[in-house]
Coordinates of C-alpha atoms in Angstrom, one line a residue:
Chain A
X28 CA -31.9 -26.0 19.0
X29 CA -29.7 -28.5 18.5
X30 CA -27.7 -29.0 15.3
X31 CA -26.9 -32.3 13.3
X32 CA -23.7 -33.7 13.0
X33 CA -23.6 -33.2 9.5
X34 CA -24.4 -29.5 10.3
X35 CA -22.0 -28.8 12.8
X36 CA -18.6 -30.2 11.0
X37 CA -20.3 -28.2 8.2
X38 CA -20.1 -24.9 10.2
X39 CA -17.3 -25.5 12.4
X40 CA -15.1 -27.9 10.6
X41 CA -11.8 -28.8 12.9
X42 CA -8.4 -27.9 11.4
X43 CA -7.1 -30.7 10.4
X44 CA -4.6 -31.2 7.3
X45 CA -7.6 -33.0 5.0
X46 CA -9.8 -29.5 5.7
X47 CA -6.4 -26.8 5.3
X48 CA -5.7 -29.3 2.2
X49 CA -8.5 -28.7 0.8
X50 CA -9.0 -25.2 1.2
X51 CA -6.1 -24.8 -0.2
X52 CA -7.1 -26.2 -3.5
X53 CA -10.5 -24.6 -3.1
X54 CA -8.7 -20.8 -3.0
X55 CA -6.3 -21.7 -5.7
X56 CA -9.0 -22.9 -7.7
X57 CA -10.7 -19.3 -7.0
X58 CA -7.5 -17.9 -7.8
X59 CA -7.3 -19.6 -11.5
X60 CA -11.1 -18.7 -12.2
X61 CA -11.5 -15.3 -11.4
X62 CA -7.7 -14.6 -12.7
X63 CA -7.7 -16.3 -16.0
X64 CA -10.8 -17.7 -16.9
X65 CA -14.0 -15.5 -15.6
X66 CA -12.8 -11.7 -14.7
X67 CA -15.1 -9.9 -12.6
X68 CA -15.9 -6.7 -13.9
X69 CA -17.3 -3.4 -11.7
X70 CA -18.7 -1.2 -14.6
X71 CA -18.0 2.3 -14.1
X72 CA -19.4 4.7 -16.8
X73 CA -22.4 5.5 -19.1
X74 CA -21.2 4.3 -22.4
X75 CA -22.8 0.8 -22.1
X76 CA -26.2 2.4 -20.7
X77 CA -29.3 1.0 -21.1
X78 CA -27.8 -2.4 -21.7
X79 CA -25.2 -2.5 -18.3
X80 CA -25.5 0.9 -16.3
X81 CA -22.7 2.4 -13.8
X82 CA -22.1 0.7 -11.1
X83 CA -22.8 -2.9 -12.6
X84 CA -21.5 -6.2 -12.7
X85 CA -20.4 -8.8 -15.4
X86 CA -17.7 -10.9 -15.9
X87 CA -15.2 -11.4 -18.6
X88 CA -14.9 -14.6 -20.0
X89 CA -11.6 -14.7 -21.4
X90 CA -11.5 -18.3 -23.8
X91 CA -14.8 -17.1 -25.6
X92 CA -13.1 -16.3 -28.8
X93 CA -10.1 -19.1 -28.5
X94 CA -12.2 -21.2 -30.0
X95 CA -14.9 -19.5 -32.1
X96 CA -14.5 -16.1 -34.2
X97 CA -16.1 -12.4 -32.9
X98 CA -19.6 -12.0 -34.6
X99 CA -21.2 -8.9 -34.5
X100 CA -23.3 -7.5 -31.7
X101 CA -21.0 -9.5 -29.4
X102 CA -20.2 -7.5 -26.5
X103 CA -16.2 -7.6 -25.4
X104 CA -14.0 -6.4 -23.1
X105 CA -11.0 -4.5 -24.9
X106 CA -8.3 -4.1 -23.1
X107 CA -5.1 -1.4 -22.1
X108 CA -2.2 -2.7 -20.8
X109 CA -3.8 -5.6 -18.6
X110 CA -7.1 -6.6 -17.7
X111 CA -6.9 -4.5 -14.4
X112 CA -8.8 -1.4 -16.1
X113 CA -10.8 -2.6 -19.7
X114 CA -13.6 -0.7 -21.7
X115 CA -16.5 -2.1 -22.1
X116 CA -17.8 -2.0 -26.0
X117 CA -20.3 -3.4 -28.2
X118 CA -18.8 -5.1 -31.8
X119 CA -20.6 -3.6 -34.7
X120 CA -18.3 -3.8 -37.5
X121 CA -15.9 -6.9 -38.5
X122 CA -12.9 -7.0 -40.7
X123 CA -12.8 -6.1 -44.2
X124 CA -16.3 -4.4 -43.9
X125 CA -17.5 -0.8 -44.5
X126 CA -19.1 1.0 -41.7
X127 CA -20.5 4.3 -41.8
X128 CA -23.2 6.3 -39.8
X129 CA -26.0 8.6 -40.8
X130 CA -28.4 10.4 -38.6
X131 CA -27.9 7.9 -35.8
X132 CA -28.9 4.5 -38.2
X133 CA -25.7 2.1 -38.6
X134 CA -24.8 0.8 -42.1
X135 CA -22.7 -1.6 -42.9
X136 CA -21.5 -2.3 -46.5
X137 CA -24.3 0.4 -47.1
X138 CA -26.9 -1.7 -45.9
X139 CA -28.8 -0.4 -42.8
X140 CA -28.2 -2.4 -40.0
X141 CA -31.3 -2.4 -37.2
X142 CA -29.6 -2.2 -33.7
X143 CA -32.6 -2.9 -31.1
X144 CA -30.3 -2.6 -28.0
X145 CA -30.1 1.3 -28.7
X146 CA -32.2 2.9 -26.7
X147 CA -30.8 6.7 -26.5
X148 CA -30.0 8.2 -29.9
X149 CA -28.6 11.0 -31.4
X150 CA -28.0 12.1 -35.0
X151 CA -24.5 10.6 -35.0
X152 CA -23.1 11.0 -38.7
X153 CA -20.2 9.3 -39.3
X154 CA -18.4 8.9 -43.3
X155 CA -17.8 5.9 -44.4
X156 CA -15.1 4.0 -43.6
X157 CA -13.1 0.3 -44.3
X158 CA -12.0 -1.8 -40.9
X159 CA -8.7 -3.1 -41.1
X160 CA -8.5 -7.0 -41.6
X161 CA -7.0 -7.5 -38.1
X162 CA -9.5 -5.1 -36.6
X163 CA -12.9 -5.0 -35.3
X164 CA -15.5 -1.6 -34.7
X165 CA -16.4 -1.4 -31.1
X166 CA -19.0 1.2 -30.0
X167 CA -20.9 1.7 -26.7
X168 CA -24.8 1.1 -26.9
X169 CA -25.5 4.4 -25.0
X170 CA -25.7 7.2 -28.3
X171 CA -27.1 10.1 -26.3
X172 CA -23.7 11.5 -26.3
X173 CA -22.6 13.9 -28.8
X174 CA -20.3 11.8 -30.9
X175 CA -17.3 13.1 -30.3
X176 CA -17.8 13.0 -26.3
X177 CA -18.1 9.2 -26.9
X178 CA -14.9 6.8 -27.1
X179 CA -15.2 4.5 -30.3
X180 CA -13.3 3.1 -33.1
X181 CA -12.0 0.0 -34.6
X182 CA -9.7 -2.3 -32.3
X183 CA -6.8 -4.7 -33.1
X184 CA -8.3 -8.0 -32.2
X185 CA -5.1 -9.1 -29.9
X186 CA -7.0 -6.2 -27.8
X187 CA -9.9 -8.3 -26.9
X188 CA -10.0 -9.5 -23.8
X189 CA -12.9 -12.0 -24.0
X190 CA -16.7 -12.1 -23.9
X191 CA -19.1 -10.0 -21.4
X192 CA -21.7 -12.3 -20.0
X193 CA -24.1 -12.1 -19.0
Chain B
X26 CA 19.5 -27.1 14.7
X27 CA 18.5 -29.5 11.6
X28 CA 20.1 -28.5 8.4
X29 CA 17.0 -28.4 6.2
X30 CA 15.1 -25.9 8.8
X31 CA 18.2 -23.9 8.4
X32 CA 19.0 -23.6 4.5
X33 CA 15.0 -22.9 4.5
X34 CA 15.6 -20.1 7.1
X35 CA 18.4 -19.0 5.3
X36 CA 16.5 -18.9 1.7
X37 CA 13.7 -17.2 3.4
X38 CA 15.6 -14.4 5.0
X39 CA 17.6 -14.0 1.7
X40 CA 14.2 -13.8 0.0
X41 CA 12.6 -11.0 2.5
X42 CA 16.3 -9.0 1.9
X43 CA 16.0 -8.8 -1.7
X44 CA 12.1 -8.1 -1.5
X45 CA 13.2 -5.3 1.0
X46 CA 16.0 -3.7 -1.0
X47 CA 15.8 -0.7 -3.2
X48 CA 16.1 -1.3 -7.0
X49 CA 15.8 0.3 -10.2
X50 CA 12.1 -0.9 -10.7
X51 CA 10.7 0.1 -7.3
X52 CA 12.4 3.4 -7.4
X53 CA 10.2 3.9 -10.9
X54 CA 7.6 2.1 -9.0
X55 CA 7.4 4.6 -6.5
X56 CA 8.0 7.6 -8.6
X57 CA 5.0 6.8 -10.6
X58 CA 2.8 6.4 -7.2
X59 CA 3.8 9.5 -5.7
X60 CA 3.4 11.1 -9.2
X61 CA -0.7 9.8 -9.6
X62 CA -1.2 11.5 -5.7
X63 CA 0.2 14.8 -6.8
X64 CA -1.6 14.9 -9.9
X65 CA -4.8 13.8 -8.2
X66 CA -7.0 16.3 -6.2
X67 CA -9.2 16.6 -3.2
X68 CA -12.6 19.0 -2.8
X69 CA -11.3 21.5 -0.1
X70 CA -7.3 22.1 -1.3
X71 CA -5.8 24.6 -0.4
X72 CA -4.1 26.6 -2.7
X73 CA -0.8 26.8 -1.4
X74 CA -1.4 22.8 -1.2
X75 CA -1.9 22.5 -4.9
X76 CA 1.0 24.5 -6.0
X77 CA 2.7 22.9 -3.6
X78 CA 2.0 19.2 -5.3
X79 CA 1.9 21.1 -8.2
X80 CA 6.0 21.9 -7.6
X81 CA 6.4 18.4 -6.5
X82 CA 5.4 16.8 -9.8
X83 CA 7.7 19.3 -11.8
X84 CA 10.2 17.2 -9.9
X85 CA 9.7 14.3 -11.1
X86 CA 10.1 15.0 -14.9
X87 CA 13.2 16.1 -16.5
X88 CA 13.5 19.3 -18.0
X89 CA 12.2 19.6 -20.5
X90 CA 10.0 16.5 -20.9
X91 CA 8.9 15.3 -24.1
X92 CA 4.9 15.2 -24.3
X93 CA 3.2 13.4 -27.4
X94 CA -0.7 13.9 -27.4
X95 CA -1.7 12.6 -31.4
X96 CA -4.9 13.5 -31.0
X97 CA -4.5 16.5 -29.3
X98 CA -1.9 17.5 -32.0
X99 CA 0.7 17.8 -29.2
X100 CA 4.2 16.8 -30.1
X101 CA 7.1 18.8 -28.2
X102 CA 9.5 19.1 -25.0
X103 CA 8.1 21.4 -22.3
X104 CA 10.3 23.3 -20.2
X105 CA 9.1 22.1 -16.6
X106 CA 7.7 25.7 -15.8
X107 CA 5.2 25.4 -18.8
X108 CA 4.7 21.6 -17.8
X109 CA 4.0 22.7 -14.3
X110 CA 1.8 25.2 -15.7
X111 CA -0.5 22.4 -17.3
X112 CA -0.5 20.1 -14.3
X113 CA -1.7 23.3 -12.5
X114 CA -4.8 24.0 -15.6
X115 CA -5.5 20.3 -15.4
X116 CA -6.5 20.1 -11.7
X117 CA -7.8 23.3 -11.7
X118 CA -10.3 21.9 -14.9
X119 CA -10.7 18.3 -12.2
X120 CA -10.8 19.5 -9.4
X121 CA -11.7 16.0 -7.7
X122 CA -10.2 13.9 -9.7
X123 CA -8.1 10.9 -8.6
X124 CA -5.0 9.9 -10.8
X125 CA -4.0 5.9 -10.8
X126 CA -1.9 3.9 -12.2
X127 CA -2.4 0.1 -13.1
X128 CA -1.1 -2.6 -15.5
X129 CA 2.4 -1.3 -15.6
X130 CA 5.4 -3.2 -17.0
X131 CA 9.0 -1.6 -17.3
X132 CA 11.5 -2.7 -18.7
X133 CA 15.5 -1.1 -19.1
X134 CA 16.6 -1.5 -22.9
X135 CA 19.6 1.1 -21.0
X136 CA 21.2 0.7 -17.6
X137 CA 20.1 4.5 -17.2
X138 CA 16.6 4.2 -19.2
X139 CA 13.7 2.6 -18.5
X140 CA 10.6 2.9 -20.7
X141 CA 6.7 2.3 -18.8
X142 CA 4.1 0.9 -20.5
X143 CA 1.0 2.0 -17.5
X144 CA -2.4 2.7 -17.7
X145 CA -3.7 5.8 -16.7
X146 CA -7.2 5.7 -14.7
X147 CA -9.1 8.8 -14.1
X148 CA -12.0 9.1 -12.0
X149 CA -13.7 12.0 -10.1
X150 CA -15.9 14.1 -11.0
X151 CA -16.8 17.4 -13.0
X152 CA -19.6 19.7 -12.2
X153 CA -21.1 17.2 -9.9
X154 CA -21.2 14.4 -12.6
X155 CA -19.0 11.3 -11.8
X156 CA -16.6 10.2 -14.5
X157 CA -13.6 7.5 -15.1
X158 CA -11.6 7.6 -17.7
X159 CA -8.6 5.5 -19.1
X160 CA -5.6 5.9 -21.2
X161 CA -2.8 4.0 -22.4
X162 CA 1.0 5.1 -21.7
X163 CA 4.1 5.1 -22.8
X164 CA 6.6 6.7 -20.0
X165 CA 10.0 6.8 -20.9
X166 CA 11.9 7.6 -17.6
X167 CA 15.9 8.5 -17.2
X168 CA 18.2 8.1 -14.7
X169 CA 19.9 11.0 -13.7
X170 CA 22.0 11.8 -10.7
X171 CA 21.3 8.7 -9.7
X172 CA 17.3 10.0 -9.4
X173 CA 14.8 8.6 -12.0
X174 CA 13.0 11.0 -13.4
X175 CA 10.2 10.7 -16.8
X176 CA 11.9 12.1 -19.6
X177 CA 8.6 11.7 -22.1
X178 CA 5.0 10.8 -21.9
X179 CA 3.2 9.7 -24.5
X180 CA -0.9 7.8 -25.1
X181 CA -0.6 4.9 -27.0
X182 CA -3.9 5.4 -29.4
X183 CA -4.8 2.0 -30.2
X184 CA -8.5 2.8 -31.1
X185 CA -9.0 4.9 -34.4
X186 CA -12.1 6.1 -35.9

């Protein structure tokens, strides 16, 4: 078989300055993106179960919230002391608001809030309780834990990373 | 030999030197690697091995070290023998658990202190069941004898209930 030019300078493109030039740009480019911008995540744990399981994949994206507020439901990346090692949470309660669980079922402002992305519940019971105004309540969507074996709470927002798509 | 190809010689070898050299901050570095190995446990170790890490950790902290656990209601200095003592409980509890280290920043408000700001990644597993887990620290480390060694640990608990 015999391959077109087009083809071969595809596959094996001589070294010249232009190509080194370019690839240059191209792996800085990859640099900036994954570094700052998108953030590859490997999901390692149960907490976000049935909605991303162990093992996984998604990415961060960081400038989600630089130009719009958190809403609720949203799911964030919140972060330690970099973005090396982040958990993975689900927002369900925003600033100023009242949050409190009973026999699994989220309220909010003592409203019942459906949540149709839980899929494995327990009786979590939880007293009410206010969110700070520079805070937001994260929570994993996996509730088959006993409550106190799962890791939840509400968050400084400085602590949010960014966005989890997809 | 043209000047320019020798001041860049000349910065590069000055730059390799000084990436080479010993400082402050890879000493701590260093300290806080070989500290995540000797806390961290393989299937199959020996029991002489583990005390022997064991021992090897106790080096590392002063004595006593501070320990601040809020939720754990821990707040005191532990004489190394009762730190050691813990170290040797935890990895007995984990028994494959590897200890790591990421994110860290240190900074030296002392010439002879540095405090670490690290997290802590755990990730092993218990009764056959793989786990990670991850924890924000403060380390505040102190040089003695010209050896650095962590005078207090402390979790940061940024998430509340």
């Amino acid at each position: 078989m015999k391959l077109s030019d087009t083809t071969r300078r595809f596959l094996f493109p001589s070294l010249n300055r232009r190509y080194l030039t370019r690839l240059l740009l191209v792996g800085f480019s990859c640099y900036l993106l994954f570094s700052y911008i998108l953030i590859p995540l490997r999901i390692q744990g149960h907490s976000m179960e049935p909605t991303y399981n162990d093992a996984s994949f998604a990415f961060c994206l960081r400038p989600q919230y630089s130009f719009s507020e958190i809403k609720r439901f949203d799911v964030v990346a919140v972060r330690f002391t970099g973005k090396s090692v982040m958990l993975l949470k689900r927002v369900i309660g925003l600033p100023g608001e009242t949050l409190e669980f009973r026999d699994g079922a989220l309220y909010i402002n003592g409203k019942l809030i459906p949540e149709p992305y839980v899929k494995h519940k327990n009786p979590w019971n939880l007293p009410p309780r206010s969110i700070h105004p520079d805070r937001v309540y994260v929570v994993g969507d996996n509730r088959g834990t006993l409550i106190s074996h799962h890791i939840f709470g509400q968050v400084p927002i400085n602590r949010i990373t960014g966005g989890v798509i997809p | 030999m043209n000047k320019k190809v020798l001041l860049a010689l000349i910065l590069i070898l000055t730059a390799i030197v000084m990436f080479l050299l010993p400082n402050d901050r890879k000493k701590i570095f260093s300290n806080l690697d070989t500290l995540a190995e000797y806390c961290s446990s393989a299937s199959g170790e020996t029991s002489i091995g583990l005390i022997k890490k064991v021992a090897q950790a106790g080096k590392l902290c002063k004595n006593p070290c501070m320990i601040q656990l809020k939720s754990y209601d821990i707040n005191r200095a532990l004489p190394k023998k009762e730190l050691t003592d813990h170290i040797l409980m935890m990895k007995r509890m984990m028994p494959e658990t590897e200890f790591s280290f990421h994110d860290t920043t240190i900074t030296f408000p002392q010439k002879k202190h540095a405090v670490v700001s690290t997290t802590l990644r755990l990730s092993g597993k218990i009764n056959s069941d793989r786990f990670t887990d991850a924890y924000e620290l403060s380390i505040n480390t102190e040089k003695i004898n010209g050896k650095w060694l962590f005078s207090s640990f402390s979790i940061v608990e940024f998430m509340e209930q």
